Amino acid sequence: MDAPEPSLRDVQRWIGAHIQPETTVSTAGDVRLNPQRNIPGISRLSVYAHGYQARLRQALAEVYESVHQVLGTGAFSELVDSYARRFPSRDYNLNFSGRHLPEFLVNSLWVQRLPFLADLAQLEWQVCQAFHAISYPPITPASLHGQSFEDWHRVRFIFQPSVSLVRSAWPILDIWEVRHRPRSEVNIDLVERPHNVVVSRSELQVRCQLVNLPQAILLEALLAGQTLDETCERLSGDCGENLPPIYEWFFQWTQQGWIVRWEQTHVDSS
Amino acid sequence: MNAQRWPQLGCGVGLRTEHYDSIIQQWPAMDWFEAISENFMDSWGRPRHILEQVRQRYPVALHGVSLSIGSVDPLDERYLKHLKALVEQIEPIIVSDHLCWSGVDGKNLHDLLPLPFTEEAIRHVVSRIQQVQEFLGCRILLENVSTYVTYAHSTLPEWEFLATVAQRSGCGILLDINNVYVNAFNHQFDPYEYLRGIPSERVGQFHLAGHTPMDGYLFDTHSRPVIDAVWDLYREALRKWGAISTLIEWDEDVPPFPQLAEEAQKARAISNQICGGAQTSSTARHPSSAARL
């Protein structure tokens, strides 16, 4: 007796299992493919398996240019293949299929050899996010005037979605900036050169700039949604009596269009 | 839903990153552009800015690669919402995707995978097309995909499957002439018989592209000029259906814009020769947006 025809679900699971063998368990029965000229049909599935691998490698190489440059094409392909086994794409947009690469790298063997790699990947992901982010009308420096200091303490600032901070113990901005140079021409001192990089977008141009440690601490807390009051407490703990020029920083940030609005937090009347 | 003629836009090209600077600096003569929906629906940076500028000057079609209309997974609501928002902003002349599936069990394989040509697949796809058209508020075109395998349990030839899906769902057909040729070679059927099996009232657009001969099969690479045999098929399609919006696809080893425009001009000349009339490329056409439901 002939085997029953496979259902559409069976077919798709079976094909999926052949394209992503390491990540898919096929629960489907056998699906028969017609021979293609003199080749068994199943052999032709390699076209799709290779295509999947090639597309992921290309998509991630476009986002992670610097990681690609540091590793070289062969090692980068290995990285993408092992990443795809751990994080098979669940995003409809191929452009964003590498969103988990920084997280994947943190605990991988790759960072044992290149300890800056996860931070570098994080920087490149933030650059990608900034490139595509929506942009809102920013507040102006003038709009900060007239706010009393007491009010400021209860204020939570909302930043442009393109603004992010990447803190690293390594000079990741220097490494990123030479990503288009031949690997053999790159010579960067890695020792004791921590970088705090702010990623933002001005008009259509993504910018990466270094900030000092106090500014990074302040930004990190504000980006995480803390009020200025909470942030200043943390800053005074970290900076001691040398109070940093917070107002000057805010002026610079608003000049660069990073802040889109602020919200007053509720006062506990009890 | 009544079948209607689709807008005749002339001959256009795909809007590709490699040509952004060339296009916005020169605003070249071109009948229309086709943009890959996914490259713009999640971007509010330069890609969207370019698309908005192009749309102000040319007719634009949105062509998706991730609708996964044939998947057994539920339709992706987030995808559809983002697509609808893009459609509402750009007001494309045509919205299209592929008659295929791209993932299962939540995993995306990022490919245009073949469906079995069965009654089960027809019923499944027709129901989903109707949901998508209802949600977007416009009819869509679905493209025949190039394939490298066929299923032993298929009960219909590919062209009959495509025609039946279009007729039952009310969607249109984006007929990729190169894909017909590639599949005819790979699966050993007559490409002219394929054309004879497609109902004329359903065809809303043509795609033309180059492919690459591999070891024993043709690979749809979009990396070369259209070959003579595909131009011949295009001529036959024009003789059968008359002038229909035509697009040159070129996605790998992308040449400078003028070379791509030459391929579009070649298609235009063939269309003029067979269908009469003189299509001229323009930078200032604003036809109404996609066919409404």
XYZ file of C-alpha atoms in Angstrom:
563
model
C 0.000 0.000 0.000
C 1.261 3.497 -0.862
C 2.282 5.791 1.984
C -0.205 8.634 2.597
C 0.644 11.956 1.028
C 2.549 14.221 3.386
C 0.636 17.223 4.701
C 1.801 20.757 3.959
C 3.117 20.970 7.523
C 5.023 17.717 7.083
C 6.571 19.025 3.872
C 7.705 22.278 5.441
C 9.136 20.642 8.552
C 10.941 18.085 6.436
C 12.450 20.741 4.158
C 13.336 22.891 7.182
C 15.139 19.964 8.754
C 17.240 19.552 5.618
C 18.118 23.234 5.384
C 18.858 23.711 9.097
C 19.798 20.192 10.197
C 21.340 21.219 13.508
C 18.430 23.297 14.726
C 15.397 21.435 13.501
C 14.053 18.108 14.594
C 11.935 16.681 11.823
C 8.817 15.027 13.106
C 7.547 14.627 9.588
C 7.527 11.444 7.616
C 9.448 11.084 4.420
C 8.706 13.513 1.616
C 9.468 12.278 -1.864
C 11.113 14.660 -4.284
C 11.220 14.095 -8.006
C 14.622 13.391 -9.529
C 16.099 16.460 -11.219
C 17.459 15.193 -14.518
C 19.796 12.414 -13.327
C 20.205 13.740 -9.803
C 18.122 12.495 -6.849
C 15.764 15.261 -5.790
C 17.088 15.301 -2.248
C 20.567 16.234 -3.511
C 19.152 19.429 -4.945
C 18.103 20.541 -1.442
C 21.731 21.519 -0.982
C 20.993 24.564 -3.158
C 18.668 25.814 -0.427
C 20.943 24.780 2.446
C 23.904 26.597 0.907
C 21.708 29.582 0.097
C 20.573 29.861 3.718
C 24.149 29.756 4.967
C 25.360 32.250 2.357
C 22.561 34.727 3.011
C 23.176 34.739 6.771
C 26.908 35.165 6.291
C 26.362 38.070 3.911
C 23.713 39.744 6.074
C 25.878 39.552 9.192
C 29.001 40.672 7.335
C 27.138 43.830 6.319
C 26.202 44.649 9.911
C 29.378 43.399 11.583
C 31.979 44.804 9.209
C 34.600 45.255 11.890
C 34.125 41.825 13.475
C 34.408 40.420 9.944
C 37.610 42.347 9.335
C 39.171 41.306 12.646
C 38.394 37.610 12.167
C 38.888 37.334 8.422
C 36.310 35.772 6.107
C 36.978 32.122 6.996
C 36.716 32.529 10.750
C 33.798 34.941 10.398
C 31.890 32.321 8.391
C 32.565 29.760 11.135
C 31.309 32.261 13.695
C 28.097 32.902 11.754
C 27.462 29.200 11.260
C 27.836 28.436 14.965
C 25.764 31.516 15.840
C 22.984 30.358 13.496
C 22.919 26.962 15.178
C 22.478 28.605 18.584
C 20.190 31.431 17.384
C 18.315 30.304 14.256
C 16.705 33.334 12.693
C 13.190 34.074 13.883
C 13.048 37.540 12.362
C 11.231 38.117 9.088
C 13.845 40.689 8.173
C 17.160 39.164 7.158
C 18.842 42.495 7.895
C 18.211 41.934 11.610
C 19.044 38.242 11.810
C 22.299 39.065 13.619
C 20.645 40.816 16.558
C 21.866 38.204 19.080
C 25.484 38.033 17.919
C 26.898 40.258 20.716
C 25.082 38.119 23.308
C 26.322 34.958 21.592
C 29.904 36.206 21.632
C 29.973 37.096 25.331
C 30.170 33.477 26.427
C 31.872 32.077 23.375
C 35.372 30.760 22.825
C 35.957 33.625 20.411
C 36.294 36.175 23.216
C 38.936 34.101 24.940
C 41.194 34.823 21.992
C 39.842 38.301 21.198
C 38.394 39.691 24.451
C 37.102 42.895 22.805
C 35.021 41.042 20.205
C 31.668 41.035 22.030
C 31.930 44.778 22.785
C 32.918 45.492 19.200
C 29.906 43.520 17.981
C 27.697 45.433 20.404
C 28.992 48.714 18.985
C 28.265 47.570 15.432
C 24.770 46.424 16.350
C 24.071 49.823 17.918
C 25.373 51.519 14.762
C 22.973 49.384 12.720
C 20.098 50.260 15.033
C 20.942 53.964 14.884
C 21.075 53.840 11.087
C 17.486 52.607 10.926
C 16.044 54.339 14.009
C 13.121 56.705 13.877
C 13.986 60.319 14.659
C 11.808 62.678 16.718
C 11.974 66.478 16.934
C 14.539 67.232 19.666
C 14.240 69.736 22.469
C 16.457 72.807 22.160
C 19.088 74.081 24.600
C 16.864 77.116 25.191
C 14.061 74.914 26.461
C 16.275 73.817 29.352
C 16.405 77.394 30.651
C 13.793 78.308 33.196
C 13.741 74.846 34.740
C 14.479 75.112 38.424
C 17.105 72.795 39.834
C 14.570 71.232 42.207
C 12.387 70.320 39.211
C 15.350 68.832 37.445
C 15.838 66.315 40.191
C 12.539 64.655 39.406
C 13.016 64.719 35.672
C 13.408 61.667 33.479
C 14.879 62.397 30.056
C 13.784 60.611 26.908
C 16.480 60.242 24.263
C 16.279 59.694 20.533
C 15.966 55.957 19.800
C 19.248 56.198 17.898
C 21.216 57.194 21.020
C 22.989 54.416 22.883
C 26.140 53.899 24.919
C 28.635 51.057 24.637
C 31.148 50.769 27.477
C 34.195 48.635 26.938
C 37.528 47.918 28.599
C 38.987 47.950 25.081
C 39.566 50.641 22.419
C 36.603 49.484 20.335
C 36.084 52.797 18.565
C 39.647 52.754 17.260
C 39.155 49.191 16.024
C 35.817 50.049 14.400
C 37.155 53.123 12.651
C 39.774 51.134 10.700
C 37.305 48.481 9.536
C 37.770 49.349 5.873
C 41.565 49.148 5.987
C 43.442 45.954 5.128
C 43.934 43.867 8.254
C 47.713 43.958 7.726
C 47.755 47.757 8.061
C 45.980 47.799 11.404
C 48.130 48.298 14.484
C 46.190 49.349 17.553
C 47.437 49.330 21.131
C 44.805 47.419 23.082
C 46.207 47.644 26.604
C 44.463 49.771 29.229
C 42.552 51.877 26.757
C 38.890 51.611 27.755
C 36.390 53.267 25.459
C 32.957 54.631 26.275
C 31.257 55.213 22.942
C 28.031 57.096 22.354
C 26.247 56.111 19.152
C 23.779 58.603 17.739
C 22.440 59.838 14.441
C 22.427 63.369 13.148
C 20.143 63.802 10.154
C 20.953 60.593 8.237
C 24.536 60.210 9.464
C 25.403 57.794 12.277
C 28.055 59.159 14.626
C 30.216 57.406 17.205
C 32.022 59.525 19.760
C 34.017 58.914 22.901
C 32.859 60.295 26.226
C 34.715 60.330 29.552
C 33.807 58.006 32.402
C 31.588 60.383 34.452
C 29.639 61.357 31.346
C 29.274 57.675 30.449
C 27.966 56.877 33.940
C 25.452 59.708 33.719
C 24.289 58.764 30.228
C 24.052 55.085 31.054
C 21.780 55.809 33.996
C 19.634 58.309 32.099
C 19.286 55.990 29.111
C 18.167 53.291 31.532
C 15.334 55.589 32.642
C 16.685 56.863 35.957
C 15.839 60.383 37.094
C 18.489 63.049 37.256
C 18.301 62.875 41.044
C 19.017 59.164 41.110
C 21.751 59.616 38.528
C 23.481 62.425 40.434
C 23.544 60.293 43.563
C 25.321 57.599 41.620
C 27.677 60.143 40.076
C 28.650 61.716 43.402
C 29.422 58.256 44.680
C 31.666 57.576 41.702
C 33.239 61.022 41.336
C 33.541 62.144 44.942
C 33.707 65.886 45.463
C 34.696 66.665 41.854
C 31.178 67.368 40.633
C 31.147 67.013 36.879
C 29.799 69.769 34.587
C 26.378 68.206 34.148
C 24.693 71.328 32.832
C 27.388 71.712 30.173
C 26.862 68.109 29.077
C 23.123 68.605 28.822
C 23.747 71.664 26.702
C 25.942 69.614 24.359
C 23.450 66.761 24.203
C 20.576 69.054 23.339
C 22.735 70.827 20.770
C 23.286 67.435 19.159
C 19.577 66.702 19.234
C 19.856 63.664 21.487
C 17.008 64.495 23.884
C 13.448 64.519 22.622
C 11.513 65.335 25.803
C 11.446 65.009 29.565
C 8.880 63.713 31.985
C 8.297 64.787 35.578
C 8.151 61.782 37.863
C 5.478 61.657 40.571
C 6.267 63.078 44.005
C 5.420 60.747 46.839
C 3.028 62.922 48.917
C 3.117 60.553 51.887
C -13.698 40.291 -6.473
C -13.527 41.261 -10.134
C -10.391 40.823 -12.092
C -9.184 44.180 -13.352
C -6.387 45.356 -15.566
C -3.390 46.443 -13.595
C -1.687 49.805 -14.208
C 0.691 49.763 -17.179
C 3.788 51.528 -15.899
C 6.250 50.786 -18.675
C 9.679 49.353 -17.957
C 11.429 49.954 -14.655
C 14.266 48.714 -12.499
C 14.780 47.640 -8.902
C 15.754 50.349 -6.423
C 19.085 49.123 -5.051
C 21.464 50.606 -2.455
C 24.315 50.669 -4.965
C 22.392 53.195 -7.083
C 21.047 55.546 -4.385
C 23.644 58.262 -4.983
C 23.394 58.013 -8.742
C 19.605 58.259 -8.655
C 19.250 61.175 -6.255
C 22.005 63.146 -7.939
C 20.710 62.716 -11.489
C 17.050 61.743 -11.239
C 17.482 59.639 -14.376
C 14.705 58.991 -16.843
C 13.007 55.778 -15.726
C 9.390 54.628 -15.949
C 9.194 53.289 -12.413
C 11.090 51.677 -9.557
C 10.431 48.574 -7.517
C 11.574 48.621 -3.877
C 12.078 45.557 -1.689
C 9.556 46.162 1.107
C 11.691 44.698 3.907
C 14.555 47.097 3.185
C 12.309 50.028 4.044
C 9.526 48.898 6.366
C 11.806 48.727 9.429
C 14.004 51.675 8.567
C 13.423 55.332 9.302
C 16.918 56.380 8.291
C 18.523 56.896 4.910
C 16.756 54.021 3.090
C 13.304 55.407 3.921
C 14.443 58.937 3.134
C 15.641 57.819 -0.313
C 12.440 55.899 -0.998
C 10.316 58.924 -0.075
C 12.287 61.098 -2.478
C 12.070 58.532 -5.257
C 8.317 58.181 -4.712
C 7.877 61.934 -5.128
C 9.273 61.631 -8.650
C 8.456 58.145 -9.936
C 5.803 55.454 -9.595
C 6.977 52.887 -7.038
C 5.979 49.259 -6.499
C 6.638 47.473 -3.207
C 7.892 43.934 -3.643
C 8.229 41.778 -0.545
C 10.257 38.650 0.138
C 9.011 37.697 3.616
C 5.232 37.453 3.514
C 5.601 33.655 3.534
C 2.082 33.278 2.211
C 2.416 29.510 1.934
C 3.779 28.784 5.408
C 1.711 26.711 7.813
C 2.732 29.145 10.576
C 0.211 31.897 11.338
C 0.560 35.076 9.283
C 3.069 37.387 10.970
C 0.963 40.242 12.368
C 3.965 42.426 13.064
C 5.153 42.035 9.499
C 1.735 42.869 8.105
C 1.378 45.942 10.318
C 4.766 47.279 9.243
C 3.987 46.540 5.596
C 0.638 48.287 5.852
C 2.236 51.347 7.417
C 4.748 51.479 4.563
C 2.000 51.026 1.978
C 0.003 53.858 3.527
C 2.975 56.167 3.513
C 4.459 55.357 0.105
C 1.194 54.696 -1.753
C 2.804 52.202 -4.125
C 1.277 51.466 -7.495
C 1.658 47.738 -6.930
C 2.178 45.579 -3.822
C 3.611 42.135 -4.467
C 5.340 39.148 -2.905
C 6.017 35.517 -3.808
C 3.943 32.359 -4.021
C 6.122 30.352 -1.654
C 6.882 29.767 2.001
C 9.902 31.037 3.969
C 9.832 29.414 7.371
C 8.095 27.013 9.718
C 7.742 26.579 13.478
C 8.799 30.209 13.987
C 12.150 29.820 12.271
C 12.848 31.858 9.187
C 14.825 30.187 6.424
C 15.096 33.442 4.450
C 14.396 31.807 1.127
C 11.570 31.509 -1.375
C 10.778 27.848 -0.861
C 8.599 25.795 -3.193
C 5.101 24.647 -2.323
C 3.721 21.296 -3.416
C 1.178 21.834 -6.177
C -1.759 20.254 -4.384
C -5.344 21.117 -3.558
C -4.390 21.379 0.125
C -1.767 24.008 -0.666
C -4.202 25.924 -2.897
C -6.861 26.083 -0.176
C -4.295 27.128 2.417
C -2.741 29.862 0.306
C -6.025 31.236 -1.065
C -7.399 31.749 2.435
C -4.248 33.587 3.520
C -4.120 35.793 0.419
C -7.656 36.898 1.129
C -6.710 37.757 4.720
C -3.687 39.735 3.555
C -5.623 41.638 0.891
C -8.363 42.425 3.378
C -5.825 43.680 5.913
C -3.834 45.783 3.456
C -6.931 47.073 1.697
C -5.529 46.349 -1.745
C -5.062 43.501 -4.164
C -1.605 42.022 -4.290
C 0.406 40.291 -6.981
C 2.155 37.006 -6.271
C 5.246 35.945 -8.175
C 6.137 32.474 -9.428
C 9.462 31.526 -7.810
C 12.477 29.761 -9.262
C 12.815 26.267 -7.818
C 15.355 23.478 -7.618
C 13.143 20.655 -6.348
C 9.627 19.417 -7.093
C 7.453 17.185 -4.964
C 6.405 13.730 -6.075
C 2.941 14.206 -4.568
C 2.140 17.369 -6.566
C -1.012 16.835 -8.594
C -0.868 19.881 -10.875
C 1.688 21.500 -13.138
C 3.131 24.713 -11.732
C 1.237 27.019 -14.089
C -2.101 25.470 -13.194
C -1.329 25.846 -9.509
C -0.416 29.523 -9.985
C -3.474 30.223 -12.131
C -5.843 28.491 -9.711
C -4.476 30.344 -6.701
C -4.877 33.674 -8.507
C -8.375 32.940 -9.754
C -9.712 31.675 -6.446
C -8.102 34.346 -4.283
C -8.567 37.362 -6.551
C -4.900 38.264 -6.441
C -2.869 39.071 -9.525
C 0.170 37.355 -10.963
C 3.627 38.825 -11.121
C 5.027 36.582 -13.815
C 8.773 36.250 -13.614
C 9.684 35.248 -17.147
C 13.200 34.271 -16.135
C 11.830 32.003 -13.396
C 9.592 30.291 -15.951
C 12.675 29.660 -18.079
C 14.823 28.489 -15.138
C 12.123 26.112 -13.872
C 11.422 24.816 -17.375
C 15.079 23.852 -17.666
C 15.401 22.491 -14.126
C 12.183 20.475 -14.209
C 12.053 19.745 -17.928
C 8.811 21.261 -19.139
C 7.968 23.549 -22.051
C 8.072 27.217 -20.949
C 5.663 28.163 -23.738
C 3.127 25.703 -22.381
C 3.519 27.501 -19.027
C 2.626 30.822 -20.668
C -0.373 29.258 -22.393
C -1.662 28.115 -18.992
C -1.751 31.563 -17.379
C -5.021 33.507 -17.576
C -4.416 36.895 -19.191
C -6.670 38.909 -16.876
C -4.549 37.946 -13.877
C -1.128 39.072 -15.084
C -0.214 42.441 -13.573
C 3.543 42.598 -13.948
C 6.568 40.911 -15.483
C 10.005 40.372 -14.006
C 13.062 39.842 -16.168
C 16.484 38.875 -14.844
C 19.645 36.955 -15.538
C 20.534 33.522 -14.205
C 23.649 31.371 -13.946
C 24.173 27.888 -15.404
C 25.422 25.504 -12.696
C 26.322 21.844 -12.803
C 23.119 20.371 -14.205
C 20.714 23.160 -13.311
C 20.097 26.883 -13.727
C 20.443 29.130 -10.683
C 18.364 32.287 -10.434
C 21.173 34.663 -9.460
C 19.962 38.035 -10.800
C 23.607 38.716 -11.518
C 23.721 38.900 -15.314
C 21.937 40.356 -18.319
C 18.737 38.714 -19.499
C 19.577 35.939 -21.992
C 18.143 35.755 -25.519
C 15.888 32.775 -24.778
C 14.239 34.741 -21.951
C 13.801 37.771 -24.222
C 12.059 35.410 -26.670
C 9.707 34.239 -23.941
C 9.066 37.885 -23.049
C 8.126 38.584 -26.679
C 5.696 35.684 -26.582
C 4.168 36.958 -23.344
C 3.700 40.418 -24.872
C 2.087 38.930 -27.964
C -0.258 36.969 -25.707
C -1.171 39.640 -23.152
C -0.141 43.027 -24.583
C 1.967 45.634 -22.817
C 2.370 44.910 -19.121
C 4.538 46.668 -16.507
C 7.980 45.114 -16.733
C 10.862 45.220 -14.306
C 14.531 44.325 -14.674
C 15.914 42.693 -11.513
C 19.645 42.772 -10.806
C 20.751 41.937 -7.263
C 24.260 40.459 -7.384
C 27.297 41.969 -9.107
C 25.111 45.020 -9.600
C 26.299 47.085 -12.593
C 26.378 50.897 -12.771
C 22.926 52.421 -13.126
C 23.274 53.277 -16.848
C 23.857 49.607 -17.698
C 20.770 48.606 -15.751
C 18.791 51.361 -17.458
C 19.943 49.948 -20.823
C 18.329 46.605 -19.980
C 15.094 48.427 -19.151
C 15.380 50.315 -22.440
C 15.797 47.020 -24.284
C 12.607 45.688 -22.668
C 10.842 48.953 -23.573
C 11.914 48.707 -27.199
C 10.688 45.104 -27.439
C 7.382 46.031 -25.853
C 6.949 48.967 -28.241
C 7.819 46.794 -31.201
C 5.283 44.104 -30.312
C 2.523 46.077 -28.656
C 2.819 49.342 -30.557
C 2.819 52.781 -28.983
C 5.882 54.532 -27.715
C 6.461 54.067 -24.025
C 8.768 56.768 -22.820
C 10.489 56.826 -19.535
C 9.567 59.737 -17.351
C 10.550 61.295 -14.066
C 7.228 62.930 -13.314
C 4.488 60.360 -13.348
C 2.118 59.972 -10.446
C -0.452 57.286 -11.205
C -2.888 56.406 -8.469
C -1.810 53.954 -5.818
C -2.252 50.161 -5.672
C -5.495 48.643 -6.907
C -7.992 48.873 -4.070
C -10.208 46.073 -2.939
